[in-house]
Amino acid sequence: MDFYASPQLRGDLVDLEPMTGEHAPELAEAIAEDDFYKVWFIRLPSPDGMVADIESKLTRHTTQQCVPWAIRRKSDGRAIGVTTFLNIRPDNKRLEIGSTWLATSAQGTAINAEAKLLLLTHTLETLECIAVEFRTHWHNRRSRAAIAALGAKQDGVLRNHDVWQDGTVRDVVVFSIIDREWPTVRLGLREKVRSFTE
């Protein structure tokens, strides 16, 4: 079981593709659908910064610091977002799913649910993780609600955890799904996807 591999993960609504530099133009277009990347409590690349962001992720992948995927919507074939494994700890059978974003046109659909279903199936079944984490900024209430809606439970808040480039300090909210919760979480995610595709 290779925690640093990035297999293609196929679903009904989306495919998760191992990230490459070739995804940059589509992802720059996707993030430019709105200006949410400018929100002060979110760290996302601008359209102009997409190439550098992808290059950074690919470099970090080679040094086993992350595993990045591009999210491709099957209905129109467009790459419309990114998701990443972070804080990878094979010795403790756990990792974080994070640095996730979706184009505005993909939000409010079952795309996030299916992407997480694919990732959680890979982590909890193929990699046999005992826990998968999700982290977000305390002020990102939308992200916190979306994580809870997946079936994750809040573990706690890491106060003054990150100092950002502008000097502000981030309190990090940590959620997780543990292995014994997975059968129930999986049913919930499958139902979200099924209700959207019918």
PDB file of C-alpha atoms in Angstrom:
ATOM      1  CA  MET A   1       0.000   0.000   0.000  1.00  0.00           C
ATOM      2  CA  ASP A   2       1.637   3.197  -1.213  1.00  0.00           C
ATOM      3  CA  PHE A   3       0.324   6.276   0.584  1.00  0.00           C
ATOM      4  CA  TYR A   4       2.121   8.506  -1.936  1.00  0.00           C
ATOM      5  CA  ALA A   5       0.675   6.970  -5.104  1.00  0.00           C
ATOM      6  CA  SER A   6      -1.898   8.979  -7.066  1.00  0.00           C
ATOM      7  CA  PRO A   7      -4.066   6.522  -8.979  1.00  0.00           C
ATOM      8  CA  GLN A   8      -6.859   7.754 -11.215  1.00  0.00           C
ATOM      9  CA  LEU A   9     -10.130   7.428  -9.287  1.00  0.00           C
ATOM     10  CA  ARG A  10     -13.256   7.149 -11.445  1.00  0.00           C
ATOM     11  CA  GLY A  11     -16.816   7.999 -10.470  1.00  0.00           C
ATOM     12  CA  ASP A  12     -20.143   8.672 -12.157  1.00  0.00           C
ATOM     13  CA  LEU A  13     -19.928  12.472 -11.927  1.00  0.00           C
ATOM     14  CA  VAL A  14     -16.178  13.067 -11.656  1.00  0.00           C
ATOM     15  CA  ASP A  15     -12.805  11.517 -12.234  1.00  0.00           C
ATOM     16  CA  LEU A  16      -9.867  12.364  -9.996  1.00  0.00           C
ATOM     17  CA  GLU A  17      -6.756  12.591 -12.166  1.00  0.00           C
ATOM     18  CA  PRO A  18      -3.140  12.673 -10.954  1.00  0.00           C
ATOM     19  CA  MET A  19      -2.219  16.343 -11.222  1.00  0.00           C
ATOM     20  CA  THR A  20       0.132  17.475 -13.993  1.00  0.00           C
ATOM     21  CA  GLY A  21       1.235  20.828 -15.357  1.00  0.00           C
ATOM     22  CA  GLU A  22      -1.180  20.327 -18.251  1.00  0.00           C
ATOM     23  CA  HIS A  23      -4.108  20.944 -15.901  1.00  0.00           C
ATOM     24  CA  ALA A  24      -3.054  24.576 -15.321  1.00  0.00           C
ATOM     25  CA  PRO A  25      -5.084  26.327 -18.073  1.00  0.00           C
ATOM     26  CA  GLU A  26      -8.339  24.554 -17.204  1.00  0.00           C
ATOM     27  CA  LEU A  27      -7.870  25.045 -13.455  1.00  0.00           C
ATOM     28  CA  ALA A  28      -7.043  28.724 -13.938  1.00  0.00           C
ATOM     29  CA  GLU A  29     -10.287  29.075 -15.898  1.00  0.00           C
ATOM     30  CA  ALA A  30     -12.205  27.165 -13.212  1.00  0.00           C
ATOM     31  CA  ILE A  31     -10.987  29.275 -10.313  1.00  0.00           C
ATOM     32  CA  ALA A  32     -11.693  32.444 -12.312  1.00  0.00           C
ATOM     33  CA  GLU A  33     -15.437  31.652 -12.392  1.00  0.00           C
ATOM     34  CA  ASP A  34     -15.686  33.699  -9.208  1.00  0.00           C
ATOM     35  CA  ASP A  35     -13.329  35.706  -7.024  1.00  0.00           C
ATOM     36  CA  PHE A  36     -13.685  33.539  -3.917  1.00  0.00           C
ATOM     37  CA  TYR A  37      -9.920  32.969  -4.006  1.00  0.00           C
ATOM     38  CA  LYS A  38      -9.630  36.590  -2.786  1.00  0.00           C
ATOM     39  CA  VAL A  39     -11.484  35.924   0.492  1.00  0.00           C
ATOM     40  CA  TRP A  40      -9.132  36.741   3.355  1.00  0.00           C
ATOM     41  CA  PHE A  41      -9.514  33.440   5.245  1.00  0.00           C
ATOM     42  CA  ILE A  42      -8.973  31.203   2.205  1.00  0.00           C
ATOM     43  CA  ARG A  43      -5.583  30.280   0.737  1.00  0.00           C
ATOM     44  CA  LEU A  44      -6.195  29.545  -2.928  1.00  0.00           C
ATOM     45  CA  PRO A  45      -4.187  30.393  -6.041  1.00  0.00           C
ATOM     46  CA  SER A  46      -5.304  33.188  -8.306  1.00  0.00           C
ATOM     47  CA  PRO A  47      -5.762  32.368 -11.990  1.00  0.00           C
ATOM     48  CA  ASP A  48      -2.352  33.928 -12.670  1.00  0.00           C
ATOM     49  CA  GLY A  49      -0.794  31.923  -9.845  1.00  0.00           C
ATOM     50  CA  MET A  50      -2.137  28.541 -10.921  1.00  0.00           C
ATOM     51  CA  VAL A  51       1.026  27.369 -12.725  1.00  0.00           C
ATOM     52  CA  ALA A  52       3.188  28.145  -9.679  1.00  0.00           C
ATOM     53  CA  ASP A  53       0.687  26.473  -7.346  1.00  0.00           C
ATOM     54  CA  ILE A  54       0.661  23.288  -9.423  1.00  0.00           C
ATOM     55  CA  GLU A  55       4.458  23.275  -9.682  1.00  0.00           C
ATOM     56  CA  SER A  56       4.680  23.611  -5.889  1.00  0.00           C
ATOM     57  CA  LYS A  57       2.293  20.697  -5.359  1.00  0.00           C
ATOM     58  CA  LEU A  58       4.162  18.514  -7.837  1.00  0.00           C
ATOM     59  CA  THR A  59       7.473  19.287  -6.135  1.00  0.00           C
ATOM     60  CA  ARG A  60       5.974  18.486  -2.750  1.00  0.00           C
ATOM     61  CA  HIS A  61       4.635  15.238  -4.175  1.00  0.00           C
ATOM     62  CA  THR A  62       8.129  14.148  -5.210  1.00  0.00           C
ATOM     63  CA  THR A  63       9.293  14.766  -1.621  1.00  0.00           C
ATOM     64  CA  GLN A  64       6.320  12.848  -0.170  1.00  0.00           C
ATOM     65  CA  GLN A  65       4.683  15.904   1.394  1.00  0.00           C
ATOM     66  CA  CYS A  66       1.398  15.708  -0.518  1.00  0.00           C
ATOM     67  CA  VAL A  67      -0.532  13.843  -3.213  1.00  0.00           C
ATOM     68  CA  PRO A  68      -2.517  16.176  -5.543  1.00  0.00           C
ATOM     69  CA  TRP A  69      -5.376  15.416  -7.920  1.00  0.00           C
ATOM     70  CA  ALA A  70      -7.340  17.475 -10.442  1.00  0.00           C
ATOM     71  CA  ILE A  71     -11.110  16.973 -10.337  1.00  0.00           C
ATOM     72  CA  ARG A  72     -12.626  16.498 -13.803  1.00  0.00           C
ATOM     73  CA  ARG A  73     -16.396  16.863 -14.279  1.00  0.00           C
ATOM     74  CA  LYS A  74     -17.655  14.140 -16.589  1.00  0.00           C
ATOM     75  CA  SER A  75     -20.695  15.998 -17.916  1.00  0.00           C
ATOM     76  CA  ASP A  76     -18.568  18.503 -19.847  1.00  0.00           C
ATOM     77  CA  GLY A  77     -15.049  17.081 -19.522  1.00  0.00           C
ATOM     78  CA  ARG A  78     -13.720  20.163 -17.691  1.00  0.00           C
ATOM     79  CA  ALA A  79     -11.201  20.156 -14.848  1.00  0.00           C
ATOM     80  CA  ILE A  80     -13.117  22.094 -12.189  1.00  0.00           C
ATOM     81  CA  GLY A  81     -11.142  21.719  -8.982  1.00  0.00           C
ATOM     82  CA  VAL A  82      -8.333  20.276  -6.900  1.00  0.00           C
ATOM     83  CA  THR A  83      -7.984  17.984  -3.907  1.00  0.00           C
ATOM     84  CA  THR A  84      -4.884  16.806  -2.062  1.00  0.00           C
ATOM     85  CA  PHE A  85      -3.606  14.362   0.549  1.00  0.00           C
ATOM     86  CA  LEU A  86      -1.652  16.204   3.257  1.00  0.00           C
ATOM     87  CA  ASN A  87      -0.075  15.345   6.631  1.00  0.00           C
ATOM     88  CA  ILE A  88       0.509  11.817   5.350  1.00  0.00           C
ATOM     89  CA  ARG A  89       1.474   9.426   8.158  1.00  0.00           C
ATOM     90  CA  PRO A  90       1.682   5.830   6.916  1.00  0.00           C
ATOM     91  CA  ASP A  91       3.151   4.679  10.246  1.00  0.00           C
ATOM     92  CA  ASN A  92      -0.027   5.842  12.005  1.00  0.00           C
ATOM     93  CA  LYS A  93      -2.383   4.891   9.146  1.00  0.00           C
ATOM     94  CA  ARG A  94      -3.826   8.356   8.778  1.00  0.00           C
ATOM     95  CA  LEU A  95      -3.718  11.408   6.530  1.00  0.00           C
ATOM     96  CA  GLU A  96      -5.590  14.634   5.784  1.00  0.00           C
ATOM     97  CA  ILE A  97      -7.735  15.380   2.741  1.00  0.00           C
ATOM     98  CA  GLY A  98      -7.340  19.095   2.138  1.00  0.00           C
ATOM     99  CA  SER A  99      -6.429  21.989  -0.145  1.00  0.00           C
ATOM    100  CA  THR A 100      -9.718  21.207  -1.873  1.00  0.00           C
ATOM    101  CA  TRP A 101     -11.573  23.723  -4.009  1.00  0.00           C
ATOM    102  CA  LEU A 102     -14.262  23.569  -6.671  1.00  0.00           C
ATOM    103  CA  ALA A 103     -15.293  26.017  -9.356  1.00  0.00           C
ATOM    104  CA  THR A 104     -18.436  27.941  -8.494  1.00  0.00           C
ATOM    105  CA  SER A 105     -20.402  26.031 -11.149  1.00  0.00           C
ATOM    106  CA  ALA A 106     -19.627  22.746  -9.342  1.00  0.00           C
ATOM    107  CA  GLN A 107     -20.646  23.905  -5.886  1.00  0.00           C
ATOM    108  CA  GLY A 108     -24.053  22.925  -4.557  1.00  0.00           C
ATOM    109  CA  THR A 109     -24.000  19.693  -6.581  1.00  0.00           C
ATOM    110  CA  ALA A 110     -23.042  16.137  -5.616  1.00  0.00           C
ATOM    111  CA  ILE A 111     -19.567  16.588  -7.112  1.00  0.00           C
ATOM    112  CA  ASN A 112     -17.906  17.202  -3.738  1.00  0.00           C
ATOM    113  CA  ALA A 113     -19.729  14.224  -2.220  1.00  0.00           C
ATOM    114  CA  GLU A 114     -18.572  11.890  -4.995  1.00  0.00           C
ATOM    115  CA  ALA A 115     -15.000  13.203  -4.933  1.00  0.00           C
ATOM    116  CA  LYS A 116     -14.884  12.546  -1.194  1.00  0.00           C
ATOM    117  CA  LEU A 117     -16.501   9.132  -1.673  1.00  0.00           C
ATOM    118  CA  LEU A 118     -13.717   8.212  -4.109  1.00  0.00           C
ATOM    119  CA  LEU A 119     -10.975   9.543  -1.833  1.00  0.00           C
ATOM    120  CA  LEU A 120     -12.373   8.001   1.342  1.00  0.00           C
ATOM    121  CA  THR A 121     -12.847   4.626  -0.354  1.00  0.00           C
ATOM    122  CA  HIS A 122      -9.196   4.789  -1.396  1.00  0.00           C
ATOM    123  CA  THR A 123      -7.942   5.854   2.040  1.00  0.00           C
ATOM    124  CA  LEU A 124     -10.115   3.712   4.299  1.00  0.00           C
ATOM    125  CA  GLU A 125     -10.354   0.587   2.131  1.00  0.00           C
ATOM    126  CA  THR A 126      -7.285   0.441  -0.133  1.00  0.00           C
ATOM    127  CA  LEU A 127      -4.799   2.145   2.210  1.00  0.00           C
ATOM    128  CA  GLU A 128      -6.578   0.820   5.323  1.00  0.00           C
ATOM    129  CA  CYS A 129      -6.322   4.121   7.184  1.00  0.00           C
ATOM    130  CA  ILE A 130      -7.784   4.210  10.678  1.00  0.00           C
ATOM    131  CA  ALA A 131      -8.555   7.940  10.465  1.00  0.00           C
ATOM    132  CA  VAL A 132      -8.868  10.627   7.797  1.00  0.00           C
ATOM    133  CA  GLU A 133      -8.698  14.306   8.789  1.00  0.00           C
ATOM    134  CA  PHE A 134     -10.156  17.465   7.307  1.00  0.00           C
ATOM    135  CA  ARG A 135      -8.966  20.915   8.411  1.00  0.00           C
ATOM    136  CA  THR A 136     -10.281  24.398   7.754  1.00  0.00           C
ATOM    137  CA  HIS A 137     -10.064  27.982   8.971  1.00  0.00           C
ATOM    138  CA  TRP A 138     -12.292  28.814  11.950  1.00  0.00           C
ATOM    139  CA  HIS A 139     -13.872  31.660   9.953  1.00  0.00           C
ATOM    140  CA  ASN A 140     -14.644  29.469   6.937  1.00  0.00           C
ATOM    141  CA  ARG A 141     -18.131  28.513   8.079  1.00  0.00           C
ATOM    142  CA  ARG A 142     -19.133  27.269   4.636  1.00  0.00           C
ATOM    143  CA  SER A 143     -16.236  24.810   4.602  1.00  0.00           C
ATOM    144  CA  ARG A 144     -16.991  23.687   8.148  1.00  0.00           C
ATOM    145  CA  ALA A 145     -20.616  22.986   7.199  1.00  0.00           C
ATOM    146  CA  ALA A 146     -19.575  21.095   4.059  1.00  0.00           C
ATOM    147  CA  ILE A 147     -17.147  18.905   6.014  1.00  0.00           C
ATOM    148  CA  ALA A 148     -19.771  18.126   8.658  1.00  0.00           C
ATOM    149  CA  ALA A 149     -22.265  17.286   5.888  1.00  0.00           C
ATOM    150  CA  LEU A 150     -19.895  14.561   4.669  1.00  0.00           C
ATOM    151  CA  GLY A 151     -20.331  12.802   7.991  1.00  0.00           C
ATOM    152  CA  ALA A 152     -17.077  13.936   9.605  1.00  0.00           C
ATOM    153  CA  LYS A 153     -17.050  14.814  13.295  1.00  0.00           C
ATOM    154  CA  GLN A 154     -15.299  17.822  14.777  1.00  0.00           C
ATOM    155  CA  ASP A 155     -12.298  16.826  16.882  1.00  0.00           C
ATOM    156  CA  GLY A 156     -11.398  20.287  18.117  1.00  0.00           C
ATOM    157  CA  VAL A 157      -9.787  23.638  17.343  1.00  0.00           C
ATOM    158  CA  LEU A 158      -6.037  24.221  17.122  1.00  0.00           C
ATOM    159  CA  ARG A 159      -5.824  27.814  18.296  1.00  0.00           C
ATOM    160  CA  ASN A 160      -3.152  30.148  16.876  1.00  0.00           C
ATOM    161  CA  HIS A 161      -2.005  27.261  14.706  1.00  0.00           C
ATOM    162  CA  ASP A 162      -0.857  29.084  11.532  1.00  0.00           C
ATOM    163  CA  VAL A 163       0.662  32.521  10.947  1.00  0.00           C
ATOM    164  CA  TRP A 164      -0.330  33.677   7.457  1.00  0.00           C
ATOM    165  CA  GLN A 165       1.692  35.867   5.096  1.00  0.00           C
ATOM    166  CA  ASP A 166      -0.400  38.927   5.991  1.00  0.00           C
ATOM    167  CA  GLY A 167       0.411  38.378   9.676  1.00  0.00           C
ATOM    168  CA  THR A 168      -3.032  37.152  10.733  1.00  0.00           C
ATOM    169  CA  VAL A 169      -3.199  34.015  12.836  1.00  0.00           C
ATOM    170  CA  ARG A 170      -5.444  31.103  11.883  1.00  0.00           C
ATOM    171  CA  ASP A 171      -7.366  28.933  14.298  1.00  0.00           C
ATOM    172  CA  VAL A 172      -7.679  25.529  12.601  1.00  0.00           C
ATOM    173  CA  VAL A 173     -10.823  23.428  13.007  1.00  0.00           C
ATOM    174  CA  VAL A 174     -10.032  19.713  12.782  1.00  0.00           C
ATOM    175  CA  PHE A 175     -12.592  17.094  11.729  1.00  0.00           C
ATOM    176  CA  SER A 176     -12.130  13.384  11.144  1.00  0.00           C
ATOM    177  CA  ILE A 177     -13.777  10.206   9.949  1.00  0.00           C
ATOM    178  CA  ILE A 178     -12.495   7.062  11.652  1.00  0.00           C
ATOM    179  CA  ASP A 179     -12.538   3.568  10.249  1.00  0.00           C
ATOM    180  CA  ARG A 180     -15.505   2.262  12.253  1.00  0.00           C
ATOM    181  CA  GLU A 181     -17.650   5.201  11.059  1.00  0.00           C
ATOM    182  CA  TRP A 182     -16.904   4.553   7.399  1.00  0.00           C
ATOM    183  CA  PRO A 183     -19.794   2.169   6.571  1.00  0.00           C
ATOM    184  CA  THR A 184     -22.366   4.764   7.691  1.00  0.00           C
ATOM    185  CA  VAL A 185     -20.526   7.672   6.081  1.00  0.00           C
ATOM    186  CA  ARG A 186     -20.209   5.695   2.837  1.00  0.00           C
ATOM    187  CA  LEU A 187     -23.963   5.050   2.744  1.00  0.00           C
ATOM    188  CA  GLY A 188     -24.657   8.752   3.238  1.00  0.00           C
ATOM    189  CA  LEU A 189     -22.285   9.813   0.470  1.00  0.00           C
ATOM    190  CA  ARG A 190     -23.651   7.210  -1.929  1.00  0.00           C
ATOM    191  CA  GLU A 191     -27.155   8.493  -1.268  1.00  0.00           C
ATOM    192  CA  LYS A 192     -26.108  12.082  -2.010  1.00  0.00           C
ATOM    193  CA  VAL A 193     -24.609  10.991  -5.328  1.00  0.00           C
ATOM    194  CA  ARG A 194     -27.576   8.739  -6.191  1.00  0.00           C
ATOM    195  CA  SER A 195     -30.125  11.474  -5.510  1.00  0.00           C
ATOM    196  CA  PHE A 196     -28.252  13.841  -7.817  1.00  0.00           C
ATOM    197  CA  THR A 197     -27.808  11.387 -10.681  1.00  0.00           C
ATOM    198  CA  GLU A 198     -31.406  10.104 -10.789  1.00  0.00           C
TER     199      GLU A 198
END
